[in-house]
Coordinates of C-alpha atoms in Angstrom, one line a residue:
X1 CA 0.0 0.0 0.0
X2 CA 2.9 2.3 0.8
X3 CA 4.6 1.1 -2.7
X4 CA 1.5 2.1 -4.4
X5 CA 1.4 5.4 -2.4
X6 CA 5.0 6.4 -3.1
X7 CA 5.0 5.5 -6.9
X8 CA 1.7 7.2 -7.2
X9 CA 3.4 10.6 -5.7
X10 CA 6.3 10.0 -8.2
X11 CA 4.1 9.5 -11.0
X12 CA 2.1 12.5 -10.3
X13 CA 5.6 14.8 -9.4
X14 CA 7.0 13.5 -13.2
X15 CA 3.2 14.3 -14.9
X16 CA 4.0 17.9 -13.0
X17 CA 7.3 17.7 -14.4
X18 CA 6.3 17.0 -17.7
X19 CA 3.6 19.2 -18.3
X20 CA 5.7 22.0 -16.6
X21 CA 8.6 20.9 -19.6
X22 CA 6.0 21.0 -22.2
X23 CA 4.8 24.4 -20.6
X24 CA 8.4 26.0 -20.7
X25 CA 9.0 24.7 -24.2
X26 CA 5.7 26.3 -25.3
X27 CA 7.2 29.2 -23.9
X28 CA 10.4 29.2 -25.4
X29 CA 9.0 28.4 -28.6
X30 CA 7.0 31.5 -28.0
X31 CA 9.6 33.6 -26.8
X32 CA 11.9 32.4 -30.5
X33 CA 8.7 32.6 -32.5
X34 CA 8.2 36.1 -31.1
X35 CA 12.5 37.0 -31.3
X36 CA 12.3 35.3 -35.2
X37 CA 9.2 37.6 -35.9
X38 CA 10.9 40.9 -34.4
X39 CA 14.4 39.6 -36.3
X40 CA 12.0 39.8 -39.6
X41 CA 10.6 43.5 -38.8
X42 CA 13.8 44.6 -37.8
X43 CA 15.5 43.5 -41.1
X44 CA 12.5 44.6 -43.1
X45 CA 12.9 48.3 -41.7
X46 CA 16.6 48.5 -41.5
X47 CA 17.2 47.2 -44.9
X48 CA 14.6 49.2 -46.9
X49 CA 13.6 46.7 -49.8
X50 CA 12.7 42.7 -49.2
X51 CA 12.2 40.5 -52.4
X52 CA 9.4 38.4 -52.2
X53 CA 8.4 35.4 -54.4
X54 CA 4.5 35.6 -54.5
X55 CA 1.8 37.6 -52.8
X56 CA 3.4 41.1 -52.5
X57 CA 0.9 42.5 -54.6
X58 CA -2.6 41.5 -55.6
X59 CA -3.2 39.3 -58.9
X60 CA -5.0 42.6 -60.5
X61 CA -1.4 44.7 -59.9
X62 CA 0.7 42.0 -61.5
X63 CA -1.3 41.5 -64.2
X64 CA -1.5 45.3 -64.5
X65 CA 2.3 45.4 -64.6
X66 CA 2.3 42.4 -67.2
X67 CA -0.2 44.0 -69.1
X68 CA 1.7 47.6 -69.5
X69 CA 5.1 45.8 -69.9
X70 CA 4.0 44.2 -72.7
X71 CA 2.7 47.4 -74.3
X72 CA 5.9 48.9 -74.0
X73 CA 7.5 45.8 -75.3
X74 CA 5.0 45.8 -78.5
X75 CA 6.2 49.9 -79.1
X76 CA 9.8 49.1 -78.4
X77 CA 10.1 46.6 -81.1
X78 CA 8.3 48.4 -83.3
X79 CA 9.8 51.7 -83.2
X80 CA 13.3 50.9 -82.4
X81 CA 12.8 48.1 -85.5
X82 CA 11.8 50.5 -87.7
X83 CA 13.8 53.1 -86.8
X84 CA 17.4 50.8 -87.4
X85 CA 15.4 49.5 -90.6
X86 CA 15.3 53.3 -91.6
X87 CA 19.0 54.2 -90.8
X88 CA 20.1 51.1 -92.5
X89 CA 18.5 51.7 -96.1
X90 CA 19.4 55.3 -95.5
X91 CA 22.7 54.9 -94.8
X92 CA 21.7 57.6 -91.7
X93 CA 23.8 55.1 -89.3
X94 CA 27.0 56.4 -90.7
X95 CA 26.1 60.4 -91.6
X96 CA 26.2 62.6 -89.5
X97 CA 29.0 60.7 -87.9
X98 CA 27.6 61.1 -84.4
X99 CA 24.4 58.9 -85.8
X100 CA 26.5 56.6 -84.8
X101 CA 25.6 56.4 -81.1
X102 CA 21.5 57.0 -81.8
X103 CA 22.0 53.6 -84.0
X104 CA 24.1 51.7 -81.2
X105 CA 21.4 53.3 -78.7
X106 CA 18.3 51.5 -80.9
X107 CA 20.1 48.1 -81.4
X108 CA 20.9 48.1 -77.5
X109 CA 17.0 49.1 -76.8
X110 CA 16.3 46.4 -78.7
X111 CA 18.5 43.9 -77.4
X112 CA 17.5 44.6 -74.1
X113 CA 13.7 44.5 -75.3
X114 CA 13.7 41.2 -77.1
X115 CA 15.9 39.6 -74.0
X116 CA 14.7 41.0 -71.4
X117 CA 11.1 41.8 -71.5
X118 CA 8.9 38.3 -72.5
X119 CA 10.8 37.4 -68.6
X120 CA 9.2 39.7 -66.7
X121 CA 6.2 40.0 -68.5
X122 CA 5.7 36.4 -68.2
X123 CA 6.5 36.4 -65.0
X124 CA 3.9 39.1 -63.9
X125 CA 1.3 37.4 -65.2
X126 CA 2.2 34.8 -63.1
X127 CA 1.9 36.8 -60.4
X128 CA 5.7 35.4 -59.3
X129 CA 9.6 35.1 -60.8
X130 CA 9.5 31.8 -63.1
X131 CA 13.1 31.3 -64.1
X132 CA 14.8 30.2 -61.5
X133 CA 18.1 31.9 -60.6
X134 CA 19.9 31.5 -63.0
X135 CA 17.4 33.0 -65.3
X136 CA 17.4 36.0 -62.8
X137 CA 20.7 36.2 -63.0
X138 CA 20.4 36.5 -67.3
X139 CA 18.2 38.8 -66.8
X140 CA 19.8 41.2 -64.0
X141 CA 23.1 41.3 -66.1
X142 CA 21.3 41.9 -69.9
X143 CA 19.2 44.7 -68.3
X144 CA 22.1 45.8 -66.7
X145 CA 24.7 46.0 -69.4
X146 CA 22.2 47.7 -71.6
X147 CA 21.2 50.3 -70.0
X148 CA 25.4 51.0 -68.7
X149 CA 25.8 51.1 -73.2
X150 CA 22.7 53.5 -73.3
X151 CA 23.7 55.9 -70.4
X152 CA 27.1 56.4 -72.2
X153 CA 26.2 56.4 -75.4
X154 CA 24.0 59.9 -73.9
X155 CA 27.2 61.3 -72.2
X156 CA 29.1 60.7 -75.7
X157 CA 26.4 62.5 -77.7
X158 CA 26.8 65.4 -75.7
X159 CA 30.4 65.4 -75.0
X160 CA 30.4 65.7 -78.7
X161 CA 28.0 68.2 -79.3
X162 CA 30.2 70.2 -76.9
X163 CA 32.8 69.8 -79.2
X164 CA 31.6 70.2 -82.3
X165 CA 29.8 73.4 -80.8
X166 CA 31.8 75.3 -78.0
X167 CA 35.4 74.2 -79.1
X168 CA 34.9 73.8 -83.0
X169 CA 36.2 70.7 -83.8
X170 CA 34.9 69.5 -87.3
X171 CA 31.5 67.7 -87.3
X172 CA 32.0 64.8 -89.6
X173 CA 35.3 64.4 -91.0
X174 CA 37.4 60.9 -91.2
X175 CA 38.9 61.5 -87.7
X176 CA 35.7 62.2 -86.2
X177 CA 34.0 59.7 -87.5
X178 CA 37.2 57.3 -86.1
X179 CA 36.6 59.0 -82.8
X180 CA 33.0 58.0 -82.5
X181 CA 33.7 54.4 -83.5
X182 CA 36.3 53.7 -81.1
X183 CA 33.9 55.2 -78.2
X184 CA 31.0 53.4 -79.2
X185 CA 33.5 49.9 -78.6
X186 CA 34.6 51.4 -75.6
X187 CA 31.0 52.4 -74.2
X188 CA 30.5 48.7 -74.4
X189 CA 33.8 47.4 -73.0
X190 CA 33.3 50.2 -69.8
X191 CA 29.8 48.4 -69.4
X192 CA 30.6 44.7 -69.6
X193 CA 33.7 45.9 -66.7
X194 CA 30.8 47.1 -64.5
X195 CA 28.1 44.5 -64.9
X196 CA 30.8 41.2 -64.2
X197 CA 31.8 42.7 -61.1
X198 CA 28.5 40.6 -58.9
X199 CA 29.7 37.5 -61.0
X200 CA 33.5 38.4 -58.7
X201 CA 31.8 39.0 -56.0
X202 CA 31.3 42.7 -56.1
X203 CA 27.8 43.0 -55.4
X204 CA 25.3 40.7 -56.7
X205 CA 22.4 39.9 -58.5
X206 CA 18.8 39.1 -57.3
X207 CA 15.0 39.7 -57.9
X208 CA 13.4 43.2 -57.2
X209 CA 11.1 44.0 -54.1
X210 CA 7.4 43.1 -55.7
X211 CA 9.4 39.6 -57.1
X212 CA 8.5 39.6 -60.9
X213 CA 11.7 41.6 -62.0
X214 CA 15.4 40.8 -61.1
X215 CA 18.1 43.9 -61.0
X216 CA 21.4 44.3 -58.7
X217 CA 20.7 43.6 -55.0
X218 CA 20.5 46.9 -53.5
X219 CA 19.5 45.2 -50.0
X220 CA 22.8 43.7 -49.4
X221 CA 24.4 44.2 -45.8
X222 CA 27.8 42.6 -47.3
X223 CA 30.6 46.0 -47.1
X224 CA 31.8 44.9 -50.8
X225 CA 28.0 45.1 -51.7
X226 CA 27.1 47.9 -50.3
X227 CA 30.7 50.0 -51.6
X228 CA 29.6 48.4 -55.1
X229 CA 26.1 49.8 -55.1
X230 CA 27.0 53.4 -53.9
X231 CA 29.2 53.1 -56.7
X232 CA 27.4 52.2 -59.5
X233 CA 25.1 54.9 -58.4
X234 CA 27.5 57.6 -58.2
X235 CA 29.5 56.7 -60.8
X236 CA 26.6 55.4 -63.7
X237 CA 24.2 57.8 -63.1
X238 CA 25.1 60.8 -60.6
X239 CA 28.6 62.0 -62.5
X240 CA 27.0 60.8 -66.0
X241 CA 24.0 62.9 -65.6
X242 CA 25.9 66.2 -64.1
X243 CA 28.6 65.9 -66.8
X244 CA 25.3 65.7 -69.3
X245 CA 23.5 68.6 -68.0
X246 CA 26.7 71.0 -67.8
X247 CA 27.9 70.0 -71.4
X248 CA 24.2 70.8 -72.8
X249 CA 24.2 74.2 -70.7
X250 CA 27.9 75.2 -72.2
X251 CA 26.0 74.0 -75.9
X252 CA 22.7 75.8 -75.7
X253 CA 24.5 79.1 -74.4
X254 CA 27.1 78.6 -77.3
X255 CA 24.3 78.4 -79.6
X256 CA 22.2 81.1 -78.3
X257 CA 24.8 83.8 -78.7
X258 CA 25.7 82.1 -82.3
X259 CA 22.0 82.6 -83.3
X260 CA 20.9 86.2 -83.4
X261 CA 17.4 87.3 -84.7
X262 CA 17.8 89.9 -87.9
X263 CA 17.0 93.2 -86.5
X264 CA 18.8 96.6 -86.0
X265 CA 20.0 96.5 -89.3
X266 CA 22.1 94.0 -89.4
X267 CA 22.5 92.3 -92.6
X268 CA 19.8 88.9 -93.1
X269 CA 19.0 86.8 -95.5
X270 CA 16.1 84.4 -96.1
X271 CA 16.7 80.4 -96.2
X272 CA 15.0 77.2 -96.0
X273 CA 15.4 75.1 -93.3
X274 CA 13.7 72.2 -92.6
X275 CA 11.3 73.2 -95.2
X276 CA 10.4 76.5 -93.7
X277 CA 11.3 80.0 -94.6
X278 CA 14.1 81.0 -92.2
X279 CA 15.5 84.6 -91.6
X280 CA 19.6 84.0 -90.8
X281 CA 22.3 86.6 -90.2
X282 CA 24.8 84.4 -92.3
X283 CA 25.5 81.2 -93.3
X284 CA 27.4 80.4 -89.9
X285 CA 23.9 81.5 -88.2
X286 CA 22.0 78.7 -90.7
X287 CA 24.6 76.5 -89.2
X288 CA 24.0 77.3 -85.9
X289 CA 20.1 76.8 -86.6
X290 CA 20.9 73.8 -87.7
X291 CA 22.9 72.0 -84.5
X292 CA 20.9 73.9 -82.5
X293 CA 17.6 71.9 -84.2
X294 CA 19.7 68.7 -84.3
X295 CA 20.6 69.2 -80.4
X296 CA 16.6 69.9 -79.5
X297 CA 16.0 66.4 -81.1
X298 CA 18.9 64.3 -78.4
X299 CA 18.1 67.0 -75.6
X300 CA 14.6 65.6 -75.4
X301 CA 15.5 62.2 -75.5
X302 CA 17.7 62.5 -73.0
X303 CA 15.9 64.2 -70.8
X304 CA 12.9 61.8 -71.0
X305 CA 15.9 58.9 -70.5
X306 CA 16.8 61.1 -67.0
X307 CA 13.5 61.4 -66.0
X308 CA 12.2 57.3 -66.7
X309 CA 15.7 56.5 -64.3
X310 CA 16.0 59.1 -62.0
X311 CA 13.4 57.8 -59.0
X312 CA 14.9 54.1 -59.4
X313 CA 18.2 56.0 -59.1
X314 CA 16.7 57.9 -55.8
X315 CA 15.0 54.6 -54.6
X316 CA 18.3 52.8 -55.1
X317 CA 20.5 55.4 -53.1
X318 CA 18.2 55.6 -50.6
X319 CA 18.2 52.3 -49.8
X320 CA 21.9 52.1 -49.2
X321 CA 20.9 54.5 -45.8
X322 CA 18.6 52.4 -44.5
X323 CA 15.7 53.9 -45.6
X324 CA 12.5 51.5 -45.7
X325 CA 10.7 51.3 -49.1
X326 CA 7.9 49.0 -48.9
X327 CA 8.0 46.5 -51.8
X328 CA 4.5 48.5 -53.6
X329 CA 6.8 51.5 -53.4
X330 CA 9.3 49.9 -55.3
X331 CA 7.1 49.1 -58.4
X332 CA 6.4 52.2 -59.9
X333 CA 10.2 53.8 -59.8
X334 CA 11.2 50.3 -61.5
X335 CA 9.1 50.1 -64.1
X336 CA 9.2 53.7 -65.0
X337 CA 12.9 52.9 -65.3
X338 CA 12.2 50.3 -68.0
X339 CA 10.0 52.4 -70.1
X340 CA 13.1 54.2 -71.2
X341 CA 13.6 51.9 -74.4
X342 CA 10.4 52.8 -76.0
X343 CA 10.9 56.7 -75.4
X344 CA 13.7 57.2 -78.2
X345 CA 11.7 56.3 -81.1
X346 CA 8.8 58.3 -80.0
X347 CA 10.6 61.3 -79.9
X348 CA 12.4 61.0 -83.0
X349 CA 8.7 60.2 -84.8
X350 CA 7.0 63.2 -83.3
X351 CA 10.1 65.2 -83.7
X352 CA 11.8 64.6 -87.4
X353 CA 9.9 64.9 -90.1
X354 CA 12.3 63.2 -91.9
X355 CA 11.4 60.0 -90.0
X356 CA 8.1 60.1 -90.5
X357 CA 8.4 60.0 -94.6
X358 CA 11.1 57.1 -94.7
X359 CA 8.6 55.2 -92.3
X360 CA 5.7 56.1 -94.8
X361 CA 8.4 55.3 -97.7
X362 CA 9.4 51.7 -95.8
X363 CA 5.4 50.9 -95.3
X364 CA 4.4 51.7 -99.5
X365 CA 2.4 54.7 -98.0
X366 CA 2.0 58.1 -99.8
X367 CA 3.8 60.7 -98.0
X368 CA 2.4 64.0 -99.5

């Protein structure tokens, strides 16, 4: 009777023991759950932008985003086809010399069009990334190299218009034309430099917040990331884009002192330019006309390129400080920044006149 007595007391002192085990586990798994979950918020505020595979966003938003995508896919091709197709027949690719970069420009559009965009349009009607990493990483480094080619190619074409227009250096003769060719190879050689360095392990490579779209990893903690990524936006878009604007600013004051209306006597004459009577000083005004038409033309493209890049560029610096940008944030500074290929042959079509006949000429239409 005692036996029983005793081993009933020990049986009921290990139930209490168990059940108070099970009770501090439950606890502790709490208390980790609870430390796991405040690790997650922590890193989601402290570093700014978290990709996600599925479920940022609702279906209706991705397939929004697939949707426009592929609309600016569809113009893309179309305009930056047909405007190589017309600088080809023409022979425009080669004169003016400084054609040169607007051709490697539309190729490098299209390139980055035809690789780039059936991924992430496919993708957003999916409603999450559907190529693995290794297509991510494809796509992250063709998008990337691309748009390295199309930002210089802009900083060439008005490095050159400074030249041509504030220190005089002849347009389109045999050494200019030398010139341009070996910086159009070297715009592409300076981009391939930048876009292996995640692939060396400056850097790396890795799908954007929302999860349909892959891009450099701007989230990264790692000190050879984060050194890489300040960078690259210093370097490729900061320094590019304040050379740009204070090269166009020494061209457009050039030009406006070279053009002067015809009044107070001074001696005019009447001209045609671009099909419209014009009233010039002298044939070094008509000149002046002239750059100063052809300069409107890359101005406005460029400044439509600035202006698709510039809040990804924002986004992206600010995220190097720490600053928390929900993943919804993040999607309309990204694809604003991939509009840019479709923006080129726009302009030109509204813009030259000239474009619009050799497209009419290329399509059998009358252009009367």
């Amino acid at each position: 009777m005692a036996d029983r007595s005793v081993r009933g007391l020990h049986t009921c002192r290990q139930t209490h023991t168990n059940a108070h085990l099970a009770s501090s586990t439950t606890i502790m798994d709490v208390q980790v759950s609870s430390m796991n979950s405040l690790d997650v918020t922590v890193y989601a505020s402290t570093e700014g932008l978290e990709a996600a595979d599925i479920g940022v966003l609702s279906k209706t938003s991705y397939e929004a985003i697939g949707f426009f995508m592929g609309i600016v896919c569809a113009v893309s091709v179309v305009g930056n086809g047909a405007l190589a197709l017309i600088m080809v027949v023409t022979g425009g690719w080669r004169r003016p010399a400084v054609n040169l970069y607007v051709f490697t420009i539309t190729c490098t559009s299209s390139v980055e069009t035809m690789a780039g965009f059936p991924l992430i349009i496919s993708s957003s009607l999916n409603g999450k990334w559907m190529f693995g990493d290794t297509g991510c990483t494809y796509y992250a480094f063709v998008m990337y190299t691309c748009v390295l080619v199309i930002m210089t190619c802009y900083l060439l074409i008005t490095y050159h218009r400074y030249r041509v227009v504030v220190e005089g250096i002849p347009a389109d003769n045999r050494n200019s034309r030398h010139w341009i060719a070996k910086s159009v190879a070297g715009a592409w050689t300076y981009a391939l430099c930048w876009s292996i360095c995640p692939f060396l392990g400056l850097g790396h490579f890795g799908k954007e917040p929302f999860g349909t779209s892959c891009s450099l990893d701007w989230t990264s903690r790692e000190f050879s990331a984060r050194m890489y990524n300040l960078l690259v936006v210093l370097c490729l878009l900061v320094l590019p884009l304040c050379s740009m604007v204070l090269f166009s600013a020494r061209v457009i004051s050039k030009l406006n002192m070279q053009i002067t209306p015809s009044t107070n006597g001074l001696t005019s004459g009447l001209t045609e330019i671009e099909g419209r009577p014009t009233v010039v000083t002298s044939v070094f005004s008509e000149s002046s006309f002239i750059q100063a038409r052809a300069f409107k033309i890359i101005l406005m493209t460029l400044v439509v390129f600035v202006l698709c890049w510039s809040p990804y560029g924002i986004m992206s610096l600010l995220v190097q400080f720490n600053v928390p940008i929900s993943p919804g944030a993040s999607v309309l500074p990204t694809i604003m920044a991939k509009t840019h290929c479709a923006i080129g042959p726009a302009v030109y079509f509204f813009s030259l006149r000239y474009y619009r006949i050799s497209l009419r000429e290329l399509l059998g239409m009358d252009h009367s």
